[in-house]
CSV table of C-alpha atoms in Angstrom, one decimal:
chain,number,residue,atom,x,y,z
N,1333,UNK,CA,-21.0,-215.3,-167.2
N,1334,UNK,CA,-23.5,-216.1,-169.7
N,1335,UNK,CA,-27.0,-215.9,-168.3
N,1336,UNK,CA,-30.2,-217.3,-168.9
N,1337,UNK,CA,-32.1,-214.0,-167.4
N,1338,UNK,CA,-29.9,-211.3,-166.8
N,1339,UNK,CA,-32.1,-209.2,-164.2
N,1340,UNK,CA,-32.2,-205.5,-162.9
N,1341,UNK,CA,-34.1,-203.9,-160.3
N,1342,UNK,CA,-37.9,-204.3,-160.5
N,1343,UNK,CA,-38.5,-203.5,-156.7
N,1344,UNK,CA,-36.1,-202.9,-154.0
N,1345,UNK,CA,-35.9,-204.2,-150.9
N,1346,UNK,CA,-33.7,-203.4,-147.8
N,1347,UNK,CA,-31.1,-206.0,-146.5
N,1348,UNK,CA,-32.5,-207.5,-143.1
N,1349,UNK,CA,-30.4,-207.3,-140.3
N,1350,UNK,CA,-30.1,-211.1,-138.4
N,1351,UNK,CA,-30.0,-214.9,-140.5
N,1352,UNK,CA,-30.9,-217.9,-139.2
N,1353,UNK,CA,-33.7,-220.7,-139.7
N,1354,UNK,CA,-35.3,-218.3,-141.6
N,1355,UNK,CA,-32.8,-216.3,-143.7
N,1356,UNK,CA,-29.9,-217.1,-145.8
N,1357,UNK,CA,-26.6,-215.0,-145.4
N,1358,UNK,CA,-23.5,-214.1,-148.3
N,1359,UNK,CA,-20.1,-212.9,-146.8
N,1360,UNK,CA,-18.0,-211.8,-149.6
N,1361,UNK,CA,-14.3,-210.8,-149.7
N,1362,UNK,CA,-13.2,-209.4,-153.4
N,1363,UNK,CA,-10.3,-207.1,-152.3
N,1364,UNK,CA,-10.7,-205.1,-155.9
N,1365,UNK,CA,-14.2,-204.3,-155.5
N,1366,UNK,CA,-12.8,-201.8,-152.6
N,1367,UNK,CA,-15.6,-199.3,-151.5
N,1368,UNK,CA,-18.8,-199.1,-153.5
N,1369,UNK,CA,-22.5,-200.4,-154.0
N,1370,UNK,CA,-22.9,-203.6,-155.1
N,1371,UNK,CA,-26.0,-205.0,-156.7
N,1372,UNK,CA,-28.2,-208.4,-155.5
N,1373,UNK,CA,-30.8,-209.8,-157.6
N,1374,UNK,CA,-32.8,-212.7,-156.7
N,1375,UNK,CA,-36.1,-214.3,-157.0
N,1376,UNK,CA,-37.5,-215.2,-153.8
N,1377,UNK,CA,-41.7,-216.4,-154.1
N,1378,UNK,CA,-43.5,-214.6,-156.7
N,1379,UNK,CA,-41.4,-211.4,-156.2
N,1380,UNK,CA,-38.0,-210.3,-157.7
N,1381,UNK,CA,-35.8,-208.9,-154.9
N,1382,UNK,CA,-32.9,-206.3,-155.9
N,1383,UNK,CA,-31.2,-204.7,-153.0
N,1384,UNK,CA,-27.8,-202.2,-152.9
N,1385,UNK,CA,-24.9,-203.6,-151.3
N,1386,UNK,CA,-22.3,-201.9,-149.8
N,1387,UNK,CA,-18.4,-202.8,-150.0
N,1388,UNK,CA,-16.1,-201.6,-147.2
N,1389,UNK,CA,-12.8,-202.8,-148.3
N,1390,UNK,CA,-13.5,-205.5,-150.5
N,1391,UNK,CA,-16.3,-207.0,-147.7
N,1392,UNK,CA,-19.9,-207.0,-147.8
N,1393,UNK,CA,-22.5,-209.5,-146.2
N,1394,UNK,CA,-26.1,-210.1,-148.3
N,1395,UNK,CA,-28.5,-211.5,-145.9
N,1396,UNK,CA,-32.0,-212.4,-147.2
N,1397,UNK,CA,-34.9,-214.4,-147.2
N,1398,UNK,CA,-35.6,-217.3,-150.0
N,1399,UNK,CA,-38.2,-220.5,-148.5
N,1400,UNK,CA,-37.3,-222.1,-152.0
N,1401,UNK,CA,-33.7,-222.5,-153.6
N,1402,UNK,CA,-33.1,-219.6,-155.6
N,1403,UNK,CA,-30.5,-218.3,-157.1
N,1404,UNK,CA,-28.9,-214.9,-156.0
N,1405,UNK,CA,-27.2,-213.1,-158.8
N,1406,UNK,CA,-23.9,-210.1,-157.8
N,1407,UNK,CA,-23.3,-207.4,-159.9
N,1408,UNK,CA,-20.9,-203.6,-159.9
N,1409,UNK,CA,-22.0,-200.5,-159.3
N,1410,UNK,CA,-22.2,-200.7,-163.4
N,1411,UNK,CA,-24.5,-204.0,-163.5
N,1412,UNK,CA,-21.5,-206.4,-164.7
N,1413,UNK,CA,-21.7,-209.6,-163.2
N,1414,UNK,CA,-20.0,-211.1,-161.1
N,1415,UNK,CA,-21.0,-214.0,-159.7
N,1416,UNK,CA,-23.9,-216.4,-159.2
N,1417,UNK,CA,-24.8,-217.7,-156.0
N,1418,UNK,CA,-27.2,-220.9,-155.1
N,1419,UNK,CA,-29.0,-220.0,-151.7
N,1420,UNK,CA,-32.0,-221.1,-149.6
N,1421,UNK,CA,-33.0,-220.1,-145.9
N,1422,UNK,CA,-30.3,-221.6,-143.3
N,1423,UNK,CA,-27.8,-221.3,-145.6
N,1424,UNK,CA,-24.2,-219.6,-144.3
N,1425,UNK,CA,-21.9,-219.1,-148.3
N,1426,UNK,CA,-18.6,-217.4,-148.3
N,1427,UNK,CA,-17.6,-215.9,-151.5
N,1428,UNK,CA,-14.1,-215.7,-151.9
N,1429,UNK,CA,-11.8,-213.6,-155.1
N,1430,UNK,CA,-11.4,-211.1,-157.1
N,1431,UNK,CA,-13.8,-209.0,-160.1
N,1432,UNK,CA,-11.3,-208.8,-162.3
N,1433,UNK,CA,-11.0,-212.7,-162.4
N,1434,UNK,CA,-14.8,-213.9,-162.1
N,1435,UNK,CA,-14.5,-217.6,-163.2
N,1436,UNK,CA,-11.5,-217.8,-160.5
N,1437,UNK,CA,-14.2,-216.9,-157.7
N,1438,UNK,CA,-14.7,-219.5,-154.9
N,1439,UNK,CA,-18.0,-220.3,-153.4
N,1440,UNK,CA,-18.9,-222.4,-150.2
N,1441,UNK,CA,-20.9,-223.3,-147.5
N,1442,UNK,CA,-22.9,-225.5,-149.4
N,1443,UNK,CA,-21.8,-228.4,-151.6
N,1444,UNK,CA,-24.1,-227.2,-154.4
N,1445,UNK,CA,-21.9,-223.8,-154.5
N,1446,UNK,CA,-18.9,-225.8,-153.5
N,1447,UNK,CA,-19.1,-228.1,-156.8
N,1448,UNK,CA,-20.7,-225.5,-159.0
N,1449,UNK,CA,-17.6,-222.8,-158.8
N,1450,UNK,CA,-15.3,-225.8,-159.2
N,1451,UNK,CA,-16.6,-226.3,-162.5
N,1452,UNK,CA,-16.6,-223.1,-163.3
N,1453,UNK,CA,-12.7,-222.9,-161.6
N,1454,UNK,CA,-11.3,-225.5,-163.9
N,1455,UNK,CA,-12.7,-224.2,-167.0
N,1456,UNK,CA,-12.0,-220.6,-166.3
N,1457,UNK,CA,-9.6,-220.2,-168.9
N,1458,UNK,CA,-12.2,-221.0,-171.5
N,1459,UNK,CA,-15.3,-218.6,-170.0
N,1460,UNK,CA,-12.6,-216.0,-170.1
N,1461,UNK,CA,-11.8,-216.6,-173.7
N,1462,UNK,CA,-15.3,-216.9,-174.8
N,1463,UNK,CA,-14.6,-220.0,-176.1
N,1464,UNK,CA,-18.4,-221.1,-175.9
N,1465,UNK,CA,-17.8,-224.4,-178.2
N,1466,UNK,CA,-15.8,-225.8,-175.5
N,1467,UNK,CA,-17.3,-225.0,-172.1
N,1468,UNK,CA,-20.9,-225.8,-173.9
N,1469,UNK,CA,-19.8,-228.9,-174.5
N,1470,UNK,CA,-18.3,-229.3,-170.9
N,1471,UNK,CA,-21.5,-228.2,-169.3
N,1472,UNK,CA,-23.9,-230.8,-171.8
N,1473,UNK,CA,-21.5,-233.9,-170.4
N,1474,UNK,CA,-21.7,-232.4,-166.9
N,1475,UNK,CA,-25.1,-232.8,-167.1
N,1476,UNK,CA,-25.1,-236.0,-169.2
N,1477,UNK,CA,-22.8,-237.9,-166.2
N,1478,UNK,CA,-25.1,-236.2,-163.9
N,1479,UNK,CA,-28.5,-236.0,-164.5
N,1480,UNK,CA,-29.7,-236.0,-161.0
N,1481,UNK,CA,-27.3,-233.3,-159.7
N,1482,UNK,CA,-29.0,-229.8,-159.7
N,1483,UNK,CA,-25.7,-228.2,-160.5
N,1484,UNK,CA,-26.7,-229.4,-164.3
N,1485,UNK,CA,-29.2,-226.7,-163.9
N,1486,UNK,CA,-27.4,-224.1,-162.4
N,1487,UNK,CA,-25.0,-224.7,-165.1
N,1488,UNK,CA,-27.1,-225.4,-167.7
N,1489,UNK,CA,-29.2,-221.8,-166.8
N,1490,UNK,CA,-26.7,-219.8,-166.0
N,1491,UNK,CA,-23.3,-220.4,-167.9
N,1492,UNK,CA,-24.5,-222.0,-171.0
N,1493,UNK,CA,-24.2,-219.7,-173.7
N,1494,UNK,CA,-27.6,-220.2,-175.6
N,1495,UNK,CA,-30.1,-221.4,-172.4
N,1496,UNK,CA,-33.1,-220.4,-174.5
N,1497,UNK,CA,-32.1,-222.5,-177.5
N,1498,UNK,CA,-33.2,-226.1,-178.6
N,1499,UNK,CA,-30.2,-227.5,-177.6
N,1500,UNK,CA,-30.4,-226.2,-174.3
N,1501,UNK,CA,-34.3,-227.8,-173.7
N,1502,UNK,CA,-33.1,-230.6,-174.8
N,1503,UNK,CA,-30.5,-230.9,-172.0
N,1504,UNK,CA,-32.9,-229.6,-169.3
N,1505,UNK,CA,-35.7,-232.2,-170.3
N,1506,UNK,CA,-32.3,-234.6,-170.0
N,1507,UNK,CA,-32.4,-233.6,-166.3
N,1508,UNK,CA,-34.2,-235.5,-163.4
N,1509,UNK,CA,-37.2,-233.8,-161.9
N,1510,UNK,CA,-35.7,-233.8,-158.5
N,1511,UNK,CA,-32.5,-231.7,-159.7
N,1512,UNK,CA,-35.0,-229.5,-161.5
N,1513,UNK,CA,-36.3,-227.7,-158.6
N,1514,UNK,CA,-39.3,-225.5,-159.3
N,1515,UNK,CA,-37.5,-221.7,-158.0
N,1516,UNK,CA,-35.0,-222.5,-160.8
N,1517,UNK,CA,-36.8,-223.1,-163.6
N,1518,UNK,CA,-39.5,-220.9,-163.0
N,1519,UNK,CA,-38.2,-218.2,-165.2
N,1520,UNK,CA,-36.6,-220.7,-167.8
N,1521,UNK,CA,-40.8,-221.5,-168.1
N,1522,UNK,CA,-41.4,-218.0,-168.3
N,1523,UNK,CA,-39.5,-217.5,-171.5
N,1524,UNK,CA,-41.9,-219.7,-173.9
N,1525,UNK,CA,-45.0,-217.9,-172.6
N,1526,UNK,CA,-44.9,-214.3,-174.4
N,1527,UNK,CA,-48.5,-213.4,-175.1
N,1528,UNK,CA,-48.7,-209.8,-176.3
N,1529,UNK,CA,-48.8,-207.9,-172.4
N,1530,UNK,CA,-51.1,-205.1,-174.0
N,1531,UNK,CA,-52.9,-205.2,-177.4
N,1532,UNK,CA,-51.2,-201.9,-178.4
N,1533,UNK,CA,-48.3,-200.0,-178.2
N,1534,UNK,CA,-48.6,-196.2,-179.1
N,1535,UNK,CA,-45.5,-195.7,-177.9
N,1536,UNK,CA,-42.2,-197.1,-175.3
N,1537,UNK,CA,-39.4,-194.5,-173.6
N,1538,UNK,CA,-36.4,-196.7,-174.5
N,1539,UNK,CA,-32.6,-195.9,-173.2
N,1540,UNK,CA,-30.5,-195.2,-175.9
N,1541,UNK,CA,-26.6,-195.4,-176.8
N,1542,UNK,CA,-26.2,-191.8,-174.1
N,1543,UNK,CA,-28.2,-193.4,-171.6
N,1544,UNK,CA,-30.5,-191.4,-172.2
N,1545,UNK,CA,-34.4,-192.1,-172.1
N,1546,UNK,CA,-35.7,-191.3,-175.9
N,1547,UNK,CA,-39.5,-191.5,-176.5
N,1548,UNK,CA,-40.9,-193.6,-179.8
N,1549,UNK,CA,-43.5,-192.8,-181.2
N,1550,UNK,CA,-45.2,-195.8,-183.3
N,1551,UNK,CA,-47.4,-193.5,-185.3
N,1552,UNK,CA,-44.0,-191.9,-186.9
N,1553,UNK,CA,-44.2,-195.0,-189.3
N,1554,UNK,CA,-46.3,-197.2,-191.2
N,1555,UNK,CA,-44.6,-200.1,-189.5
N,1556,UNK,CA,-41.8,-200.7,-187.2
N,1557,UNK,CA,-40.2,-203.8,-186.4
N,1558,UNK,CA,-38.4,-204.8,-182.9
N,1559,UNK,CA,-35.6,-206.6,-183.0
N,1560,UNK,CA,-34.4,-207.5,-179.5
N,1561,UNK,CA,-31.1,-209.4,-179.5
N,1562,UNK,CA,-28.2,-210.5,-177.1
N,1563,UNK,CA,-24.5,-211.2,-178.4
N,1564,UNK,CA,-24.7,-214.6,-179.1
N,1565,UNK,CA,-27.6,-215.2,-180.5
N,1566,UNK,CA,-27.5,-217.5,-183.2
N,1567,UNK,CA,-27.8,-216.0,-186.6
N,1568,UNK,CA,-27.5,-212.4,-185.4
N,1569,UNK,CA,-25.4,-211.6,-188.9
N,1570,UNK,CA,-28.2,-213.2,-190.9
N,1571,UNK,CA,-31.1,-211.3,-189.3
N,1572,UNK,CA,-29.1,-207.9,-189.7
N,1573,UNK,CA,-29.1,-208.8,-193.5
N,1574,UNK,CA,-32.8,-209.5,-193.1
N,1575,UNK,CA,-33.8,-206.6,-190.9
N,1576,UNK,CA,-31.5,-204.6,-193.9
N,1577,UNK,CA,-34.2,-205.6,-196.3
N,1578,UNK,CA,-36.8,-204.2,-195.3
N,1579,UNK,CA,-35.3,-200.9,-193.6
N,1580,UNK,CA,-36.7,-198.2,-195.7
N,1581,UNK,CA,-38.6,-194.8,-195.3
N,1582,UNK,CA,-42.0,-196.4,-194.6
N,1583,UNK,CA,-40.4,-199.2,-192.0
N,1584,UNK,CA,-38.8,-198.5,-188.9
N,1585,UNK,CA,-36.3,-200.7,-187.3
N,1586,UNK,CA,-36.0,-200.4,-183.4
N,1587,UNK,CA,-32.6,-202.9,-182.2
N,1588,UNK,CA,-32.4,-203.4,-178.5
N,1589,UNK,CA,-29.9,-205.2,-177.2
N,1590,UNK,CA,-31.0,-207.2,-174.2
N,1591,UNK,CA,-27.4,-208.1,-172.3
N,1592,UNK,CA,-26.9,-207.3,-168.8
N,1593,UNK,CA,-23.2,-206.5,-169.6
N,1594,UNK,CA,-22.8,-204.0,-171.7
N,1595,UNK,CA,-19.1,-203.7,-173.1
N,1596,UNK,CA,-18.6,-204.2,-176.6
N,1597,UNK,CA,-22.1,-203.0,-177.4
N,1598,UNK,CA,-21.1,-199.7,-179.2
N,1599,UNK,CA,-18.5,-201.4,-181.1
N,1600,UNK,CA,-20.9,-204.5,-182.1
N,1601,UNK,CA,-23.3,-201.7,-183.2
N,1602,UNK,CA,-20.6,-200.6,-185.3
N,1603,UNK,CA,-19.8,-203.6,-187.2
N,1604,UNK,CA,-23.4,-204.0,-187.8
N,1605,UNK,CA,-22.9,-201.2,-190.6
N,1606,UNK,CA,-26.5,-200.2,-190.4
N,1607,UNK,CA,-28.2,-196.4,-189.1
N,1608,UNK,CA,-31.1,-197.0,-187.4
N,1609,UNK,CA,-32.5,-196.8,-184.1
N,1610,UNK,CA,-30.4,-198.8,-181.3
N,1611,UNK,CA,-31.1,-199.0,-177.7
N,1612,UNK,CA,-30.1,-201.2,-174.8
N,1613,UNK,CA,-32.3,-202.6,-172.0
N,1614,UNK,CA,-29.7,-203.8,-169.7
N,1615,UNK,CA,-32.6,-205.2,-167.1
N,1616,UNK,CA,-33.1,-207.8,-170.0
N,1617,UNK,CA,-37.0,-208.6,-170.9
N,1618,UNK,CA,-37.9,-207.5,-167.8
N,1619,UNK,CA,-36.4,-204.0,-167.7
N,1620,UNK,CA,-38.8,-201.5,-167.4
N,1621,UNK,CA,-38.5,-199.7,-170.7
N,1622,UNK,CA,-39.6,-202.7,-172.7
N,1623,UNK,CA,-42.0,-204.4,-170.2
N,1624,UNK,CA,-44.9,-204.1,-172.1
N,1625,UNK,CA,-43.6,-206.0,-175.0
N,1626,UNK,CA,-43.5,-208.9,-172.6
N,1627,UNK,CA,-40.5,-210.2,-175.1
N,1628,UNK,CA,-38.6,-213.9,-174.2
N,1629,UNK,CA,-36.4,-216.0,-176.6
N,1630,UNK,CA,-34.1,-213.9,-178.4
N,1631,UNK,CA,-34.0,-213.6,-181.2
N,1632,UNK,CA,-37.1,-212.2,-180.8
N,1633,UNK,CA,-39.3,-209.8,-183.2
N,1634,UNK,CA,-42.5,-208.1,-183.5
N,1635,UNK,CA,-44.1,-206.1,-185.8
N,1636,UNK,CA,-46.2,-202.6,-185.0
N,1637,UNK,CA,-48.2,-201.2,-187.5
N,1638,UNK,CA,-48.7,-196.7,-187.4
N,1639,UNK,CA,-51.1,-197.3,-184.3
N,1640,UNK,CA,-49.3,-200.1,-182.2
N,1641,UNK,CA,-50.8,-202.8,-182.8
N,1642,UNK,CA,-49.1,-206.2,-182.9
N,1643,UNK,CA,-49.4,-207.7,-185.7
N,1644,UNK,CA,-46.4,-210.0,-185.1
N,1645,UNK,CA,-44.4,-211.6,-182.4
N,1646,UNK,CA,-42.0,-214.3,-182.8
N,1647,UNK,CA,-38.2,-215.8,-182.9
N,1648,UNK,CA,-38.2,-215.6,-186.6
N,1649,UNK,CA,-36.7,-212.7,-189.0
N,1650,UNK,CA,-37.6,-214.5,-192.0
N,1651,UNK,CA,-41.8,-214.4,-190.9
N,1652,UNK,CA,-41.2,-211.0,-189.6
N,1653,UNK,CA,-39.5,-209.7,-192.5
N,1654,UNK,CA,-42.8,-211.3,-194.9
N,1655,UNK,CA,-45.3,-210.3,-192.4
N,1656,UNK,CA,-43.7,-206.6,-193.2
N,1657,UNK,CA,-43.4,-207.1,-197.3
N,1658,UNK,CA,-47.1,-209.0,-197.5
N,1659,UNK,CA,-48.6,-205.4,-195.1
N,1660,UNK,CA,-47.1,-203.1,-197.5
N,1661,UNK,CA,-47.6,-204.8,-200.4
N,1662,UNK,CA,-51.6,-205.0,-200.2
C-alpha cells in the first residue's frame, strides 16, 4: 500500500496485557505469516509507539492504548506492509487473510475498517498492478461522494499514491473538518513544516545498499546535495537528469530513498545509470539516520556546503541544482 508516512521504530513499547474502556485490541489470522515477529506502528498522543509482535501460526493479538483515532500500521519481520488498521480505545478489529494477497485482507469490528478494506477489496486488482491512474482516481470520487466520511482520509493518507502532492491537498481541503480528525492529519501537517532541525551537518551515518551503516563526511566536498526520493515521485527521471548535471569532482550527490518497502530498490538504482552515493532510510523521514535533516515532501533536496551548513532545502531540483552552479561559480 502506498503510504503517506511509512514509519519504523523510534521508541518501543511492550504490548499490555488486558483491553477494555481504555485499550483497543487487533486479533489477526494470516495463515502465511506462520511463526515470526511482526511489526506495529502507531501514533498514539505526542509519541510514536512501535512494538514486536509475535505470530504463532498465522495468529497474533495487538493490544494497545490510543485516546484519539489513530491509525495502526502492520508490517514483516522485513518492514513490508501489510495492512493498515483504524483504531481508538474500546475498539475489538479482526483482521482476516493472507500476506501474500494484502488488498484481499478483511478488516472489522468497526464500520470505519469495515468500509475502508472494502474499498480496498474491490479494487485489489488495480493496487496489485500498480495501476495508480486508476485507484487515484477511485479514491478522489470516494472522497468527492463522501466528503464527510473519514474513510476519505484514511484513503486519501494512506493508499493514494502521491499524499504529499497538490492534488492530494486539494482533496483533503475537499474534506469536512469532522472526517478530518486531528490524530490523522497530524503528521500529513507535519510534512509542510521542515525548518532546518540543526544549523549544520558535519556529518550523518546513513545505511547503504549492504545494510550497512557508512559514515559521510561533509567536509570531503565543496558541496553535496541530498536528494531524498520515493518511487513515485513525480519527475524522479527528470531530477536524475538534473542531479547528473551537476555531479562532478567538486559536488557530491547523496540519493536516499525514503520507501518503507524496499523491493525493486537495487534494480531502480540500476536503471538510474548513475555512480554515486545511494542509501536507503526505510523508517522514512523519521528514520534515525536522517533525522537531523528534518526532510518532508519528497522530492526533497538540500544543499551542504564543505562544513554542513544548509544553504538549501526544498522540493525543487531545478533551485537546487542553481543554488549549486551560482556557489561554485562565484
Amino acid at each position: 500500500m502506498k503510504k503517506l508516512f511509512p514509519l519504523i521504530a523510534i521508541l518501543a513499547a511492550a504490548i499490555v496485557s488486558s483491553c477494555g474502556e481504555n485499550k483497543f485490541s487487533i486479533d489477526g489470522k494470516l495463515p502465511d505469516a506462520g511463526t515470526q515477529n511482526l511489526r506495529a506502528i502507531y501514533l498514539s498522543g505526542d509519541t510514536i509507539i512501535s512494538a514486536w509482535v509475535p505470530v504463532v501460526d498465522g495468529a497474533f493479538r495487538i493490544e494497545g492504548n490510543a485516546e484519539e483515532l489513530t491509525v495502526v500500521s502492520i508490517f514483516s519481520s522485513q518492514m513490508r506492509e501489510i495492512v493498515n488498521v483504524a483504531v481508538q480505545n474500546g475498539d475489538e478489529i479482526t483482521i482476516d487473510g493472507n500476506i501474500k494477497n494484502i488488498y484481499e485482507i478483511t478488516v472489522d469490528g468497526t464500520d470505519i475498517n469495515s468500509e475502508w478494506h472494502s474499498f480496498l477489496n474491490s479494487h485489489a486488482a488495480d493496487f496489485n498492478s500498480k495501476n495508480y491512474e486508476k485507484t487515484d482516481n477511485a479514491i478522489a470520487e470516494f472522497i468527492r461522494k463522501n466528503p464527510d466520511n473519514v474513510v476519505s482520509t484514511l484513503l486519501l493518507m494512506h493508499d493514494y499514491s502521491t499524499p504529499d502532492s497538490p492534488k492530494a491537498r486539494q482533496l483533503l481541503n475537499s474534506i469536512s473538518e469532522e472526517a478530518r480528525p486531528p490524530q490523522l492529519v497530524s503528521l500529513y501537517s507535519e510534512m509542510f513544516k521542515t525548518p532546518p532541525r540543526v544549523e549544520k551537518i558535519p556529518s550523518l551515518t546513513l545505511r547503504n545498499g549492504k545494510d550497512s551503516l557508512e559514515l559521510v563526511n561533509m567536509r570531503d566536498y565543496a558541496f553535496t546535495v541530498f536528494h531524498l526520493w520515493k518511487r513515485h515521485d513525480a519527475n524522479r527521471d527528470k531530477n536524475i537528469s538534473k542531479l547528473k548535471e551537476i555531479d562532478t569532482d567538486r559536488v557530491r550527490i547523496i540519493d536516499i530513498c525514503l520507501d518503507t518497502d524496499t523491493m525493486g530498490w537495487s534494480a531502480l538504482c540500476a536503471r538510474d545509470s548513475v555512480d554515486w552515493h545511494r542509501y536507503k532510510a526505510v523508517g522514512g523521514p523519521v528514520d534515525r539516520t536522517i533525522e537531523k535533516l528534518n526532510a518532508g515532501i519528497t522530492p526533497f533536496f538540500i544543499v551542504a556546503d564543505s562544513t554542513g551548513t544548509q544553504i538549501y532545502r526544498g522540493n525543487l531540483c531545478d533551485k537546487a541544482a542553481e543554488t549549486v552552479h551560482n556557489k561554485i561559480n562565484n
